[in-house]
């Protein structure tokens, strides 16, 4: 009986305590009853019965405690992984998450590099708290219009991976984001410039997506900012 309980504590503490209780307690009770059936002199003593119930009760408490500690460690690990993959300021996924997920991009997608126009001047003129506020609002607005795959790549630079594969749809969505920011920050000039590259996952490596989209962003900047430039590798797409 004792060995059954001890082995159960060693093998089942990572499971839900109800699993332990439903497996070990009935088995140990069956062994105890079997000893009575075999007329064992040992089990007829009060001390043995008392020890049995104390031992089983203690094993259940140990299981509950161990399960609680294991679950806490699991939750803490999930929180740590979440922190590693998300930007603490904006709540968006970060560069680390992007490196993990870029291999699972869909068949065809638009890869965008976006930054806030003259962000350094915003920080210098209005303070870093205002700059942080801008980053939060921009991140949320991009996510609301382009979907969940929006990453804060660093500083005021964002990466967008969108299912939009029509250049016109990308432009319209991007312009809509800029219009919303103009309304949201009507007292101050906050706008975005972006470069998008529409391609297929199997066509090239991440570095190539980034190079093409970054080149498109540079073109948008040189053309006057507050605009988007879209390149497409896909054929038969307007």
Short mmCIF file of C-alpha atoms in Angstrom, two decimals:
data_model
loop_
_atom_site.label_atom_id
_atom_site.label_comp_id
_atom_site.label_asym_id
_atom_site.label_seq_id
_atom_site.Cartn_x
_atom_site.Cartn_y
_atom_site.Cartn_z
CA UNK A 1 0.00 0.00 0.00
CA UNK A 2 2.76 2.43 0.97
CA UNK A 3 4.75 1.64 -2.15
CA UNK A 4 1.67 2.28 -4.32
CA UNK A 5 1.17 5.69 -2.77
CA UNK A 6 4.90 6.58 -2.95
CA UNK A 7 5.17 5.55 -6.60
CA UNK A 8 2.04 7.54 -7.34
CA UNK A 9 3.51 10.66 -5.76
CA UNK A 10 6.68 10.27 -7.84
CA UNK A 11 4.96 9.54 -11.14
CA UNK A 12 1.75 11.56 -11.09
CA UNK A 13 2.48 14.85 -9.37
CA UNK A 14 2.70 16.69 -12.70
CA UNK A 15 -0.88 15.68 -13.47
CA UNK A 16 -4.06 17.24 -12.19
CA UNK A 17 -4.52 16.22 -8.52
CA UNK A 18 -7.90 14.75 -9.38
CA UNK A 19 -6.13 12.27 -11.63
CA UNK A 20 -3.84 11.26 -8.76
CA UNK A 21 -6.71 10.92 -6.30
CA UNK A 22 -8.82 8.89 -8.74
CA UNK A 23 -5.95 6.49 -9.53
CA UNK A 24 -3.81 6.03 -6.42
CA UNK A 25 -6.39 6.27 -3.64
CA UNK A 26 -8.71 3.54 -5.02
CA UNK A 27 -5.75 1.28 -5.82
CA UNK A 28 -4.30 1.60 -2.33
CA UNK A 29 -7.76 1.00 -0.84
CA UNK A 30 -8.14 -2.18 -2.91
CA UNK A 31 -4.81 -3.42 -1.60
CA UNK A 32 -5.88 -2.63 1.96
CA UNK A 33 -9.17 -4.50 1.56
CA UNK A 34 -7.32 -7.41 -0.02
CA UNK A 35 -5.12 -7.61 3.08
CA UNK A 36 -8.26 -7.87 5.23
CA UNK A 37 -9.63 -10.57 2.97
CA UNK A 38 -6.37 -12.49 3.43
CA UNK A 39 -6.73 -12.05 7.19
CA UNK A 40 -3.45 -10.21 7.60
CA UNK A 41 -2.83 -9.61 11.31
CA UNK A 42 -1.07 -6.31 10.55
CA UNK A 43 -4.07 -4.54 9.06
CA UNK A 44 -6.31 -5.50 11.97
CA UNK A 45 -4.44 -3.09 14.23
CA UNK A 46 -5.73 0.46 14.79
CA UNK A 47 -2.26 1.89 14.35
CA UNK A 48 -1.95 0.54 10.83
CA UNK A 49 -5.29 1.98 9.74
CA UNK A 50 -4.39 5.34 11.25
CA UNK A 51 -1.02 5.32 9.47
CA UNK A 52 -2.68 4.40 6.21
CA UNK A 53 -5.11 7.34 6.27
CA UNK A 54 -2.40 9.78 7.39
CA UNK A 55 -0.04 8.56 4.67
CA UNK A 56 -2.65 8.81 1.90
CA UNK A 57 -3.76 12.25 3.11
CA UNK A 58 -0.18 13.52 3.15
CA UNK A 59 0.45 12.16 -0.34
CA UNK A 60 -2.61 14.01 -1.64
CA UNK A 61 -1.39 17.26 -0.03
CA UNK A 62 2.06 16.76 -1.57
CA UNK A 63 0.43 16.22 -4.97
CA UNK A 64 -1.67 19.36 -4.64
CA UNK A 65 1.38 21.43 -3.69
CA UNK A 66 3.57 20.01 -6.42
CA UNK A 67 0.87 20.54 -9.05
CA UNK A 68 0.43 24.13 -7.90
CA UNK A 69 4.17 24.79 -8.17
CA UNK A 70 4.40 23.10 -11.58
CA UNK A 71 1.45 25.09 -12.89
CA UNK A 72 2.94 28.35 -11.60
CA UNK A 73 6.23 27.58 -13.33
CA UNK A 74 4.36 26.82 -16.55
CA UNK A 75 2.42 30.10 -16.37
CA UNK A 76 5.61 32.04 -15.59
CA UNK A 77 7.35 30.42 -18.57
CA UNK A 78 4.47 31.38 -20.86
CA UNK A 79 4.65 34.96 -19.58
CA UNK A 80 8.38 35.03 -20.20
CA UNK A 81 7.94 33.74 -23.76
CA UNK A 82 5.22 36.33 -24.31
CA UNK A 83 7.56 39.10 -23.12
CA UNK A 84 10.31 37.85 -25.41
CA UNK A 85 7.98 37.99 -28.44
CA UNK A 86 6.15 41.26 -27.74
CA UNK A 87 7.10 44.90 -27.51
CA UNK A 88 6.44 46.17 -23.99
CA UNK A 89 5.45 49.68 -25.13
CA UNK A 90 2.99 49.00 -27.95
CA UNK A 91 1.98 45.41 -27.18
CA UNK A 92 2.75 44.48 -30.79
CA UNK A 93 4.84 41.47 -31.73
CA UNK A 94 8.52 42.34 -31.98
CA UNK A 95 11.55 41.52 -34.13
CA UNK A 96 12.08 38.25 -32.26
CA UNK A 97 8.54 37.09 -33.09
CA UNK A 98 8.99 38.15 -36.71
CA UNK A 99 12.12 36.01 -37.05
CA UNK A 100 10.17 33.04 -35.71
CA UNK A 101 7.07 33.54 -37.84
CA UNK A 102 8.39 34.68 -41.21
CA UNK A 103 8.68 31.07 -42.42
CA UNK A 104 4.92 30.62 -41.98
CA UNK A 105 3.78 33.53 -44.13
CA UNK A 106 0.95 32.66 -46.48
CA UNK A 107 1.19 31.76 -50.15
CA UNK A 108 1.00 35.37 -51.28
CA UNK A 109 1.30 38.43 -49.06
CA UNK A 110 2.34 42.06 -48.89
CA UNK A 111 5.45 42.72 -46.82
CA UNK A 112 5.61 46.31 -45.62
CA UNK A 113 8.20 48.50 -43.91
CA UNK A 114 6.63 51.59 -42.33
CA UNK A 115 7.96 54.41 -40.21
CA UNK A 116 6.70 57.65 -38.69
CA UNK A 117 7.70 60.75 -40.64
CA UNK A 118 10.15 63.02 -38.79
CA UNK A 119 9.74 61.06 -35.57
CA UNK A 120 12.89 62.56 -34.05
CA UNK A 121 11.44 66.03 -34.42
CA UNK A 122 8.23 64.90 -32.70
CA UNK A 123 10.29 63.65 -29.79
CA UNK A 124 12.43 66.78 -29.67
CA UNK A 125 9.51 69.22 -29.85
CA UNK A 126 6.90 67.43 -27.74
CA UNK A 127 8.87 65.08 -25.47
CA UNK A 128 9.47 61.35 -25.33
CA UNK A 129 6.18 60.67 -23.55
CA UNK A 130 4.36 62.08 -26.53
CA UNK A 131 6.57 60.03 -28.84
CA UNK A 132 5.67 56.88 -26.92
CA UNK A 133 2.01 57.81 -27.20
CA UNK A 134 2.41 58.19 -30.98
CA UNK A 135 4.01 54.74 -31.25
CA UNK A 136 1.12 53.16 -29.36
CA UNK A 137 -1.54 54.85 -31.48
CA UNK A 138 0.24 54.08 -34.75
CA UNK A 139 0.73 50.43 -33.78
CA UNK A 140 -2.93 50.01 -32.82
CA UNK A 141 -4.17 51.75 -35.98
CA UNK A 142 -1.97 49.61 -38.25
CA UNK A 143 -3.16 46.47 -36.51
CA UNK A 144 -6.81 47.49 -36.82
CA UNK A 145 -6.48 47.94 -40.59
CA UNK A 146 -3.82 45.45 -41.71
CA UNK A 147 -4.51 42.60 -39.28
CA UNK A 148 -2.64 40.93 -36.44
CA UNK A 149 0.70 40.52 -38.23
CA UNK A 150 2.06 43.95 -37.34
CA UNK A 151 5.48 44.07 -35.68
CA UNK A 152 7.45 46.85 -34.03
CA UNK A 153 10.79 46.28 -35.70
CA UNK A 154 12.67 48.93 -33.75
CA UNK A 155 12.45 52.64 -32.94
CA UNK A 156 9.64 54.11 -35.03
CA UNK A 157 9.83 51.35 -37.65
CA UNK A 158 7.05 48.82 -38.11
CA UNK A 159 6.75 45.70 -40.23
CA UNK A 160 3.39 44.70 -41.69
CA UNK A 161 2.63 41.32 -43.22
CA UNK A 162 -0.76 41.55 -44.89
CA UNK A 163 -2.97 39.22 -46.87
CA UNK A 164 -3.72 42.10 -49.26
CA UNK A 165 -2.08 41.23 -52.58
CA UNK A 166 -3.69 43.91 -54.71
CA UNK A 167 -1.45 47.04 -54.80
CA UNK A 168 -4.49 49.31 -54.96
CA UNK A 169 -5.95 47.71 -51.84
CA UNK A 170 -2.65 48.16 -50.01
CA UNK A 171 -2.50 51.85 -51.02
CA UNK A 172 -6.11 52.50 -50.01
CA UNK A 173 -5.63 50.85 -46.62
CA UNK A 174 -2.38 52.70 -45.97
CA UNK A 175 -3.91 56.03 -46.94
CA UNK A 176 -6.86 55.30 -44.66
CA UNK A 177 -4.43 54.81 -41.76
CA UNK A 178 -2.81 58.17 -42.51
CA UNK A 179 -6.22 59.87 -42.63
CA UNK A 180 -7.10 58.45 -39.22
CA UNK A 181 -3.79 59.64 -37.78
CA UNK A 182 -4.39 63.13 -39.18
CA UNK A 183 -7.73 63.23 -37.34
CA UNK A 184 -6.32 61.66 -34.19
CA UNK A 185 -3.36 64.09 -34.03
CA UNK A 186 -5.03 67.10 -35.62
CA UNK A 187 -3.07 69.51 -33.44
CA UNK A 188 0.28 68.02 -34.48
CA UNK A 189 1.66 66.65 -37.73
CA UNK A 190 1.86 62.85 -37.41
CA UNK A 191 2.02 60.77 -40.58
CA UNK A 192 3.49 57.55 -41.98
CA UNK A 193 5.54 56.60 -45.00
CA UNK A 194 5.62 53.02 -46.18
CA UNK A 195 7.09 50.63 -48.68
CA UNK A 196 5.38 47.35 -49.59
CA UNK A 197 6.54 44.38 -51.58
CA UNK A 198 3.93 41.86 -52.73
CA UNK A 199 5.37 38.40 -53.24
CA UNK A 200 5.09 34.69 -52.48
CA UNK A 201 6.65 32.92 -49.51
CA UNK A 202 8.62 30.51 -51.66
CA UNK A 203 10.08 33.16 -53.94
CA UNK A 204 12.82 34.47 -51.67
CA UNK A 205 14.29 34.75 -48.18
CA UNK A 206 13.23 37.22 -45.49
CA UNK A 207 16.23 39.46 -46.19
CA UNK A 208 15.00 39.83 -49.77
CA UNK A 209 11.48 40.79 -48.68
CA UNK A 210 12.94 43.41 -46.40
CA UNK A 211 15.36 44.77 -49.01
CA UNK A 212 12.61 45.29 -51.60
CA UNK A 213 10.14 46.81 -49.11
CA UNK A 214 12.83 49.07 -47.62
CA UNK A 215 13.75 50.27 -51.11
CA UNK A 216 10.09 51.09 -51.71
CA UNK A 217 10.00 52.98 -48.40
CA UNK A 218 13.04 55.02 -49.42
CA UNK A 219 11.27 55.91 -52.67
CA UNK A 220 8.18 57.04 -50.74
CA UNK A 221 10.36 59.22 -48.51
CA UNK A 222 12.13 60.86 -51.42
CA UNK A 223 8.79 61.58 -53.13
CA UNK A 224 7.61 63.69 -50.22
CA UNK A 225 6.65 61.41 -47.29
CA UNK A 226 3.08 60.76 -46.05
CA UNK A 227 2.72 58.22 -48.83
CA UNK A 228 3.26 54.59 -49.75
CA UNK A 229 5.14 52.93 -52.59
CA UNK A 230 4.14 49.40 -53.60
CA UNK A 231 6.13 46.92 -55.67
CA UNK A 232 4.74 43.58 -56.76
CA UNK A 233 6.43 40.39 -57.89
CA UNK A 234 3.07 38.77 -58.66
CA UNK A 235 1.81 38.80 -62.23
CA UNK A 236 -1.72 39.64 -63.32
CA UNK A 237 -2.33 41.79 -60.25
CA UNK A 238 -3.36 45.40 -60.78
#
